[in-house]
Amino acid sequence: KKNRRVEIDPSGLFRKPPGPAPAPAEVDTLIAEVGKTLGSLPLGRAGIVLPTTARFLDPAEQSVAMTEYRGSLDFTKILITDGLGFAGAKFTVAVQLSTGWHVAMNMGSLRCWAPAPFSASLVHELAHAWQSQHHATDPTVFMANSVKCQAKGIALSKVTGKTYSAYAYVPGKAFGDYGSEQIAQQVQHHFTGRGSPTPVVPSTIQAATPNAPVAANAASLTVVAALELGAPGVISP
């Protein structure tokens, strides 16, 4: 077994906000845990890129995040890696270290994600960090829900010959009636000024206290949803 060199971007580590964070030795553990999680996704291993390095959000990224999430995120427990999920897509996971649960956003690169248009992806993946940090009992529930919603979209598309998406949504529902990806897509649309996001989605997110359970979030993460693109009333991602 070859030793794997793990590189850490010091800018993210040194410019993080005050508070507990993984020591450099634990970043190695985080990367290993993220790799195991990505490799075990039921959607398959096609296109997955295992991470080799990680960093915290830099000040510019935190500033972007604050515009959409206000003070609801704990930045000391959120990192960016150079890994990718199924089919080469960005995918966020939660892993437990000795210093507590951390969210790793597998973005494919450690570039700064603050400038447009990259900031839209940052805001989208941070929605999953929010879902993780605001679940009362299991910080990983959002992962299972995301996979189930995407699997449903793939299955329905195959069976019907139409295109279904876990990210498409119908405006006007309660927060708890949307699946994890529908919530993340509406947050992204609210940030970019696109689509027709339901007002209760950003307002619920922005009102949350860091790391405090949100009942509507728990309800949302039980909803397995995928909608047909182009169907009446459906907003496409």
PDB file of C-alpha atoms in Angstrom:
ATOM      1  CA  LYS A   1       0.000   0.000   0.000  1.00  0.00           C
ATOM      2  CA  LYS A   2       1.478   3.310  -1.049  1.00  0.00           C
ATOM      3  CA  ASN A   3       1.571   6.236   1.303  1.00  0.00           C
ATOM      4  CA  ARG A   4      -0.648   8.995   0.030  1.00  0.00           C
ATOM      5  CA  ARG A   5       0.578  12.535   0.371  1.00  0.00           C
ATOM      6  CA  VAL A   6      -2.088  14.884   1.644  1.00  0.00           C
ATOM      7  CA  GLU A   7      -1.695  18.561   0.803  1.00  0.00           C
ATOM      8  CA  ILE A   8      -3.406  21.211   2.882  1.00  0.00           C
ATOM      9  CA  ASP A   9      -4.075  24.709   1.641  1.00  0.00           C
ATOM     10  CA  PRO A  10      -2.835  26.816   4.587  1.00  0.00           C
ATOM     11  CA  SER A  11      -4.745  29.922   3.544  1.00  0.00           C
ATOM     12  CA  GLY A  12      -8.037  28.291   4.395  1.00  0.00           C
ATOM     13  CA  LEU A  13      -6.736  26.930   7.677  1.00  0.00           C
ATOM     14  CA  PHE A  14      -5.264  30.194   8.873  1.00  0.00           C
ATOM     15  CA  ARG A  15      -8.121  32.423   7.758  1.00  0.00           C
ATOM     16  CA  LYS A  16     -10.961  30.415   9.256  1.00  0.00           C
ATOM     17  CA  PRO A  17     -13.085  32.048  11.978  1.00  0.00           C
ATOM     18  CA  PRO A  18     -12.236  31.309  15.633  1.00  0.00           C
ATOM     19  CA  GLY A  19     -13.456  28.010  16.994  1.00  0.00           C
ATOM     20  CA  PRO A  20     -12.708  24.281  17.038  1.00  0.00           C
ATOM     21  CA  ALA A  21     -11.423  22.837  13.780  1.00  0.00           C
ATOM     22  CA  PRO A  22      -9.558  19.701  12.742  1.00  0.00           C
ATOM     23  CA  ALA A  23      -5.821  19.737  13.296  1.00  0.00           C
ATOM     24  CA  PRO A  24      -3.709  19.022  10.190  1.00  0.00           C
ATOM     25  CA  ALA A  25      -3.445  15.358  11.196  1.00  0.00           C
ATOM     26  CA  GLU A  26      -7.233  15.131  11.263  1.00  0.00           C
ATOM     27  CA  VAL A  27      -7.530  16.595   7.789  1.00  0.00           C
ATOM     28  CA  ASP A  28      -5.873  13.395   6.578  1.00  0.00           C
ATOM     29  CA  THR A  29      -8.551  11.439   8.431  1.00  0.00           C
ATOM     30  CA  LEU A  30     -11.264  13.638   6.950  1.00  0.00           C
ATOM     31  CA  ILE A  31     -10.017  13.032   3.424  1.00  0.00           C
ATOM     32  CA  ALA A  32      -9.889   9.286   4.033  1.00  0.00           C
ATOM     33  CA  GLU A  33     -13.441   9.278   5.425  1.00  0.00           C
ATOM     34  CA  VAL A  34     -14.740  11.381   2.550  1.00  0.00           C
ATOM     35  CA  GLY A  35     -13.121   8.985   0.098  1.00  0.00           C
ATOM     36  CA  LYS A  36     -14.804   5.996   1.741  1.00  0.00           C
ATOM     37  CA  THR A  37     -18.163   7.747   1.721  1.00  0.00           C
ATOM     38  CA  LEU A  38     -17.943   8.711  -1.952  1.00  0.00           C
ATOM     39  CA  GLY A  39     -16.846   5.198  -2.855  1.00  0.00           C
ATOM     40  CA  SER A  40     -19.860   3.656  -1.136  1.00  0.00           C
ATOM     41  CA  LEU A  41     -22.576   5.740  -2.802  1.00  0.00           C
ATOM     42  CA  PRO A  42     -25.359   3.475  -4.145  1.00  0.00           C
ATOM     43  CA  LEU A  43     -25.510   5.429  -7.415  1.00  0.00           C
ATOM     44  CA  GLY A  44     -22.185   3.859  -8.393  1.00  0.00           C
ATOM     45  CA  ARG A  45     -18.540   4.832  -8.738  1.00  0.00           C
ATOM     46  CA  ALA A  46     -18.627   6.200 -12.293  1.00  0.00           C
ATOM     47  CA  GLY A  47     -16.973   9.596 -12.480  1.00  0.00           C
ATOM     48  CA  ILE A  48     -16.080   9.727  -8.778  1.00  0.00           C
ATOM     49  CA  VAL A  49     -12.828  11.528  -7.983  1.00  0.00           C
ATOM     50  CA  LEU A  50     -11.462  10.791  -4.530  1.00  0.00           C
ATOM     51  CA  PRO A  51     -10.175  13.882  -2.693  1.00  0.00           C
ATOM     52  CA  THR A  52      -6.479  14.492  -2.059  1.00  0.00           C
ATOM     53  CA  THR A  53      -6.603  17.847  -0.294  1.00  0.00           C
ATOM     54  CA  ALA A  54      -8.961  20.102   1.647  1.00  0.00           C
ATOM     55  CA  ARG A  55      -9.282  23.611   3.042  1.00  0.00           C
ATOM     56  CA  PHE A  56     -11.722  25.817   4.919  1.00  0.00           C
ATOM     57  CA  LEU A  57     -13.749  28.503   3.168  1.00  0.00           C
ATOM     58  CA  ASP A  58     -11.692  31.632   2.601  1.00  0.00           C
ATOM     59  CA  PRO A  59     -12.961  35.098   3.624  1.00  0.00           C
ATOM     60  CA  ALA A  60     -14.401  35.856   0.181  1.00  0.00           C
ATOM     61  CA  GLU A  61     -16.356  32.586   0.164  1.00  0.00           C
ATOM     62  CA  GLN A  62     -17.600  33.203   3.689  1.00  0.00           C
ATOM     63  CA  SER A  63     -18.780  36.644   2.597  1.00  0.00           C
ATOM     64  CA  VAL A  64     -20.751  35.134  -0.288  1.00  0.00           C
ATOM     65  CA  ALA A  65     -22.231  32.561   2.077  1.00  0.00           C
ATOM     66  CA  MET A  66     -23.336  35.241   4.520  1.00  0.00           C
ATOM     67  CA  THR A  67     -25.413  36.982   1.852  1.00  0.00           C
ATOM     68  CA  GLU A  68     -27.641  33.908   1.567  1.00  0.00           C
ATOM     69  CA  TYR A  69     -27.275  32.111   4.908  1.00  0.00           C
ATOM     70  CA  ARG A  70     -26.751  35.073   7.246  1.00  0.00           C
ATOM     71  CA  GLY A  71     -25.372  33.674  10.523  1.00  0.00           C
ATOM     72  CA  SER A  72     -26.860  30.176  10.256  1.00  0.00           C
ATOM     73  CA  LEU A  73     -23.694  28.271   9.244  1.00  0.00           C
ATOM     74  CA  ASP A  74     -20.791  27.102  11.406  1.00  0.00           C
ATOM     75  CA  PHE A  75     -17.815  27.770   9.121  1.00  0.00           C
ATOM     76  CA  THR A  76     -15.409  26.051  11.514  1.00  0.00           C
ATOM     77  CA  LYS A  77     -16.915  22.713  10.455  1.00  0.00           C
ATOM     78  CA  ILE A  78     -17.151  23.196   6.675  1.00  0.00           C
ATOM     79  CA  LEU A  79     -14.359  22.358   4.221  1.00  0.00           C
ATOM     80  CA  ILE A  80     -13.869  22.242   0.458  1.00  0.00           C
ATOM     81  CA  THR A  81     -12.086  19.298  -1.181  1.00  0.00           C
ATOM     82  CA  ASP A  82     -10.873  18.566  -4.699  1.00  0.00           C
ATOM     83  CA  GLY A  83     -12.976  15.395  -4.928  1.00  0.00           C
ATOM     84  CA  LEU A  84     -16.131  14.845  -6.993  1.00  0.00           C
ATOM     85  CA  GLY A  85     -19.172  12.628  -6.618  1.00  0.00           C
ATOM     86  CA  PHE A  86     -21.098  10.324  -8.952  1.00  0.00           C
ATOM     87  CA  ALA A  87     -20.804  11.227 -12.651  1.00  0.00           C
ATOM     88  CA  GLY A  88     -18.214  13.875 -11.803  1.00  0.00           C
ATOM     89  CA  ALA A  89     -20.773  16.064 -10.054  1.00  0.00           C
ATOM     90  CA  LYS A  90     -20.159  18.170  -6.983  1.00  0.00           C
ATOM     91  CA  PHE A  91     -21.308  16.272  -3.912  1.00  0.00           C
ATOM     92  CA  THR A  92     -21.331  17.193  -0.233  1.00  0.00           C
ATOM     93  CA  VAL A  93     -20.845  14.684   2.590  1.00  0.00           C
ATOM     94  CA  ALA A  94     -20.666  14.763   6.383  1.00  0.00           C
ATOM     95  CA  VAL A  95     -17.960  12.873   8.267  1.00  0.00           C
ATOM     96  CA  GLN A  96     -17.223  12.527  11.964  1.00  0.00           C
ATOM     97  CA  LEU A  97     -13.820  13.400  13.412  1.00  0.00           C
ATOM     98  CA  SER A  98     -12.647  13.496  17.018  1.00  0.00           C
ATOM     99  CA  THR A  99     -13.524  17.203  17.025  1.00  0.00           C
ATOM    100  CA  GLY A 100     -17.097  16.555  15.883  1.00  0.00           C
ATOM    101  CA  TRP A 101     -19.013  16.359  12.630  1.00  0.00           C
ATOM    102  CA  HIS A 102     -17.582  18.191   9.637  1.00  0.00           C
ATOM    103  CA  VAL A 103     -19.083  18.848   6.215  1.00  0.00           C
ATOM    104  CA  ALA A 104     -16.865  18.295   3.190  1.00  0.00           C
ATOM    105  CA  MET A 105     -18.015  19.899  -0.039  1.00  0.00           C
ATOM    106  CA  ASN A 106     -16.417  17.965  -2.883  1.00  0.00           C
ATOM    107  CA  MET A 107     -16.106  20.696  -5.500  1.00  0.00           C
ATOM    108  CA  GLY A 108     -13.419  19.263  -7.785  1.00  0.00           C
ATOM    109  CA  SER A 109     -10.980  22.084  -7.122  1.00  0.00           C
ATOM    110  CA  LEU A 110      -9.651  24.274  -4.314  1.00  0.00           C
ATOM    111  CA  ARG A 111     -10.032  27.381  -6.464  1.00  0.00           C
ATOM    112  CA  CYS A 112     -11.820  30.308  -4.833  1.00  0.00           C
ATOM    113  CA  TRP A 113     -15.540  29.770  -5.425  1.00  0.00           C
ATOM    114  CA  ALA A 114     -16.582  33.308  -4.503  1.00  0.00           C
ATOM    115  CA  PRO A 115     -16.542  34.959  -7.969  1.00  0.00           C
ATOM    116  CA  ALA A 116     -19.556  34.550 -10.254  1.00  0.00           C
ATOM    117  CA  PRO A 117     -20.557  32.233 -11.833  1.00  0.00           C
ATOM    118  CA  PHE A 118     -18.761  29.794  -9.499  1.00  0.00           C
ATOM    119  CA  SER A 119     -20.485  31.272  -6.452  1.00  0.00           C
ATOM    120  CA  ALA A 120     -23.774  29.658  -7.498  1.00  0.00           C
ATOM    121  CA  SER A 121     -22.260  26.206  -6.969  1.00  0.00           C
ATOM    122  CA  LEU A 122     -20.828  27.295  -3.631  1.00  0.00           C
ATOM    123  CA  VAL A 123     -24.230  28.498  -2.434  1.00  0.00           C
ATOM    124  CA  HIS A 124     -25.907  25.291  -3.643  1.00  0.00           C
ATOM    125  CA  GLU A 125     -23.502  22.965  -1.835  1.00  0.00           C
ATOM    126  CA  LEU A 126     -23.661  25.091   1.310  1.00  0.00           C
ATOM    127  CA  ALA A 127     -27.378  24.285   1.447  1.00  0.00           C
ATOM    128  CA  HIS A 128     -26.370  20.691   2.132  1.00  0.00           C
ATOM    129  CA  ALA A 129     -23.981  21.871   4.832  1.00  0.00           C
ATOM    130  CA  TRP A 130     -26.922  23.741   6.350  1.00  0.00           C
ATOM    131  CA  GLN A 131     -29.096  20.614   6.159  1.00  0.00           C
ATOM    132  CA  SER A 132     -26.403  18.624   7.941  1.00  0.00           C
ATOM    133  CA  GLN A 133     -25.833  21.177  10.690  1.00  0.00           C
ATOM    134  CA  HIS A 134     -29.547  21.651  11.402  1.00  0.00           C
ATOM    135  CA  HIS A 135     -30.699  18.036  11.778  1.00  0.00           C
ATOM    136  CA  ALA A 136     -31.419  17.022  15.364  1.00  0.00           C
ATOM    137  CA  THR A 137     -30.069  13.474  15.339  1.00  0.00           C
ATOM    138  CA  ASP A 138     -28.150  12.573  12.177  1.00  0.00           C
ATOM    139  CA  PRO A 139     -25.900  14.986  10.236  1.00  0.00           C
ATOM    140  CA  THR A 140     -25.744  12.502   7.339  1.00  0.00           C
ATOM    141  CA  VAL A 141     -29.469  12.232   6.569  1.00  0.00           C
ATOM    142  CA  PHE A 142     -29.216  14.810   3.781  1.00  0.00           C
ATOM    143  CA  MET A 143     -26.784  12.530   1.919  1.00  0.00           C
ATOM    144  CA  ALA A 144     -29.179   9.581   1.848  1.00  0.00           C
ATOM    145  CA  ASN A 145     -32.032  11.833   0.785  1.00  0.00           C
ATOM    146  CA  SER A 146     -30.009  13.398  -2.015  1.00  0.00           C
ATOM    147  CA  VAL A 147     -29.026   9.990  -3.363  1.00  0.00           C
ATOM    148  CA  LYS A 148     -32.611   8.697  -3.177  1.00  0.00           C
ATOM    149  CA  CYS A 149     -33.967  11.755  -4.983  1.00  0.00           C
ATOM    150  CA  GLN A 150     -31.368  11.523  -7.739  1.00  0.00           C
ATOM    151  CA  ALA A 151     -31.900   7.772  -8.077  1.00  0.00           C
ATOM    152  CA  LYS A 152     -35.638   8.379  -8.418  1.00  0.00           C
ATOM    153  CA  GLY A 153     -35.001  10.903 -11.172  1.00  0.00           C
ATOM    154  CA  ILE A 154     -32.764   8.466 -13.035  1.00  0.00           C
ATOM    155  CA  ALA A 155     -35.280   5.630 -12.683  1.00  0.00           C
ATOM    156  CA  LEU A 156     -38.287   7.693 -13.786  1.00  0.00           C
ATOM    157  CA  SER A 157     -36.380   9.054 -16.770  1.00  0.00           C
ATOM    158  CA  LYS A 158     -35.470   5.532 -17.844  1.00  0.00           C
ATOM    159  CA  VAL A 159     -38.985   4.146 -17.436  1.00  0.00           C
ATOM    160  CA  THR A 160     -40.904   7.032 -19.025  1.00  0.00           C
ATOM    161  CA  GLY A 161     -38.444   8.238 -21.639  1.00  0.00           C
ATOM    162  CA  LYS A 162     -38.908  11.749 -20.267  1.00  0.00           C
ATOM    163  CA  THR A 163     -36.426  13.782 -18.235  1.00  0.00           C
ATOM    164  CA  TYR A 164     -36.918  13.870 -14.483  1.00  0.00           C
ATOM    165  CA  SER A 165     -34.777  15.887 -12.099  1.00  0.00           C
ATOM    166  CA  ALA A 166     -34.281  15.855  -8.332  1.00  0.00           C
ATOM    167  CA  TYR A 167     -33.542  19.591  -8.578  1.00  0.00           C
ATOM    168  CA  ALA A 168     -36.787  20.686 -10.251  1.00  0.00           C
ATOM    169  CA  TYR A 169     -39.493  22.093  -7.991  1.00  0.00           C
ATOM    170  CA  VAL A 170     -42.991  23.556  -7.875  1.00  0.00           C
ATOM    171  CA  PRO A 171     -43.098  26.898  -6.020  1.00  0.00           C
ATOM    172  CA  GLY A 172     -45.420  27.637  -3.123  1.00  0.00           C
ATOM    173  CA  LYS A 173     -45.104  24.546  -0.944  1.00  0.00           C
ATOM    174  CA  ALA A 174     -44.047  24.343   2.700  1.00  0.00           C
ATOM    175  CA  PHE A 175     -40.319  23.980   3.409  1.00  0.00           C
ATOM    176  CA  GLY A 176     -40.868  20.446   4.695  1.00  0.00           C
ATOM    177  CA  ASP A 177     -42.560  19.357   1.466  1.00  0.00           C
ATOM    178  CA  TYR A 178     -39.387  19.703  -0.624  1.00  0.00           C
ATOM    179  CA  GLY A 179     -36.553  17.186  -0.947  1.00  0.00           C
ATOM    180  CA  SER A 180     -32.949  18.080  -0.170  1.00  0.00           C
ATOM    181  CA  GLU A 181     -31.978  18.967  -3.737  1.00  0.00           C
ATOM    182  CA  GLN A 182     -35.138  21.002  -4.286  1.00  0.00           C
ATOM    183  CA  ILE A 183     -34.235  23.075  -1.224  1.00  0.00           C
ATOM    184  CA  ALA A 184     -30.648  23.546  -2.423  1.00  0.00           C
ATOM    185  CA  GLN A 185     -31.809  24.531  -5.916  1.00  0.00           C
ATOM    186  CA  GLN A 186     -34.220  27.114  -4.544  1.00  0.00           C
ATOM    187  CA  VAL A 187     -31.495  28.626  -2.388  1.00  0.00           C
ATOM    188  CA  GLN A 188     -29.295  28.803  -5.484  1.00  0.00           C
ATOM    189  CA  HIS A 189     -32.092  30.427  -7.496  1.00  0.00           C
ATOM    190  CA  HIS A 190     -32.735  32.937  -4.712  1.00  0.00           C
ATOM    191  CA  PHE A 191     -29.039  33.831  -4.786  1.00  0.00           C
ATOM    192  CA  THR A 192     -28.790  34.135  -8.578  1.00  0.00           C
ATOM    193  CA  GLY A 193     -32.183  35.756  -9.141  1.00  0.00           C
ATOM    194  CA  ARG A 194     -33.382  32.912 -11.354  1.00  0.00           C
ATOM    195  CA  GLY A 195     -36.326  30.511 -11.177  1.00  0.00           C
ATOM    196  CA  SER A 196     -39.160  31.109  -8.728  1.00  0.00           C
ATOM    197  CA  PRO A 197     -37.978  30.098  -5.253  1.00  0.00           C
ATOM    198  CA  THR A 198     -40.567  29.853  -2.496  1.00  0.00           C
ATOM    199  CA  PRO A 199     -39.990  32.679   0.030  1.00  0.00           C
ATOM    200  CA  VAL A 200     -40.253  30.353   3.025  1.00  0.00           C
ATOM    201  CA  VAL A 201     -37.113  28.504   1.897  1.00  0.00           C
ATOM    202  CA  PRO A 202     -34.561  31.326   2.266  1.00  0.00           C
ATOM    203  CA  SER A 203     -36.394  32.819   5.246  1.00  0.00           C
ATOM    204  CA  THR A 204     -36.303  29.524   7.161  1.00  0.00           C
ATOM    205  CA  ILE A 205     -32.630  29.056   6.394  1.00  0.00           C
ATOM    206  CA  GLN A 206     -31.611  32.579   7.326  1.00  0.00           C
ATOM    207  CA  ALA A 207     -33.534  32.505  10.618  1.00  0.00           C
ATOM    208  CA  ALA A 208     -31.774  29.390  11.928  1.00  0.00           C
ATOM    209  CA  THR A 209     -29.273  29.474  14.780  1.00  0.00           C
ATOM    210  CA  PRO A 210     -25.955  27.720  14.006  1.00  0.00           C
ATOM    211  CA  ASN A 211     -26.084  23.974  14.761  1.00  0.00           C
ATOM    212  CA  ALA A 212     -29.647  24.206  16.134  1.00  0.00           C
ATOM    213  CA  PRO A 213     -32.214  21.629  14.941  1.00  0.00           C
ATOM    214  CA  VAL A 214     -34.859  22.887  12.516  1.00  0.00           C
ATOM    215  CA  ALA A 215     -38.015  20.768  12.417  1.00  0.00           C
ATOM    216  CA  ALA A 216     -38.861  21.758   8.846  1.00  0.00           C
ATOM    217  CA  ASN A 217     -35.417  20.573   7.761  1.00  0.00           C
ATOM    218  CA  ALA A 218     -35.980  17.143   9.306  1.00  0.00           C
ATOM    219  CA  ALA A 219     -39.327  16.891   7.508  1.00  0.00           C
ATOM    220  CA  SER A 220     -37.753  17.938   4.212  1.00  0.00           C
ATOM    221  CA  LEU A 221     -35.124  15.230   4.414  1.00  0.00           C
ATOM    222  CA  THR A 222     -37.819  12.530   4.402  1.00  0.00           C
ATOM    223  CA  VAL A 223     -39.212  13.710   1.050  1.00  0.00           C
ATOM    224  CA  VAL A 224     -38.001  11.734  -1.971  1.00  0.00           C
ATOM    225  CA  ALA A 225     -38.757  13.936  -4.953  1.00  0.00           C
ATOM    226  CA  ALA A 226     -37.976  14.142  -8.664  1.00  0.00           C
ATOM    227  CA  LEU A 227     -40.119  16.046 -11.148  1.00  0.00           C
ATOM    228  CA  GLU A 228     -40.552  15.989 -14.914  1.00  0.00           C
ATOM    229  CA  LEU A 229     -38.800  18.875 -16.626  1.00  0.00           C
ATOM    230  CA  GLY A 230     -41.204  20.920 -18.715  1.00  0.00           C
ATOM    231  CA  ALA A 231     -44.296  19.744 -16.854  1.00  0.00           C
ATOM    232  CA  PRO A 232     -46.838  22.470 -15.956  1.00  0.00           C
ATOM    233  CA  GLY A 233     -45.741  24.541 -12.973  1.00  0.00           C
ATOM    234  CA  VAL A 234     -42.345  22.865 -12.662  1.00  0.00           C
ATOM    235  CA  ILE A 235     -39.305  25.132 -12.369  1.00  0.00           C
ATOM    236  CA  SER A 236     -36.210  23.641 -13.989  1.00  0.00           C
ATOM    237  CA  PRO A 237     -32.777  23.851 -12.328  1.00  0.00           C
TER     238      PRO A 237
END
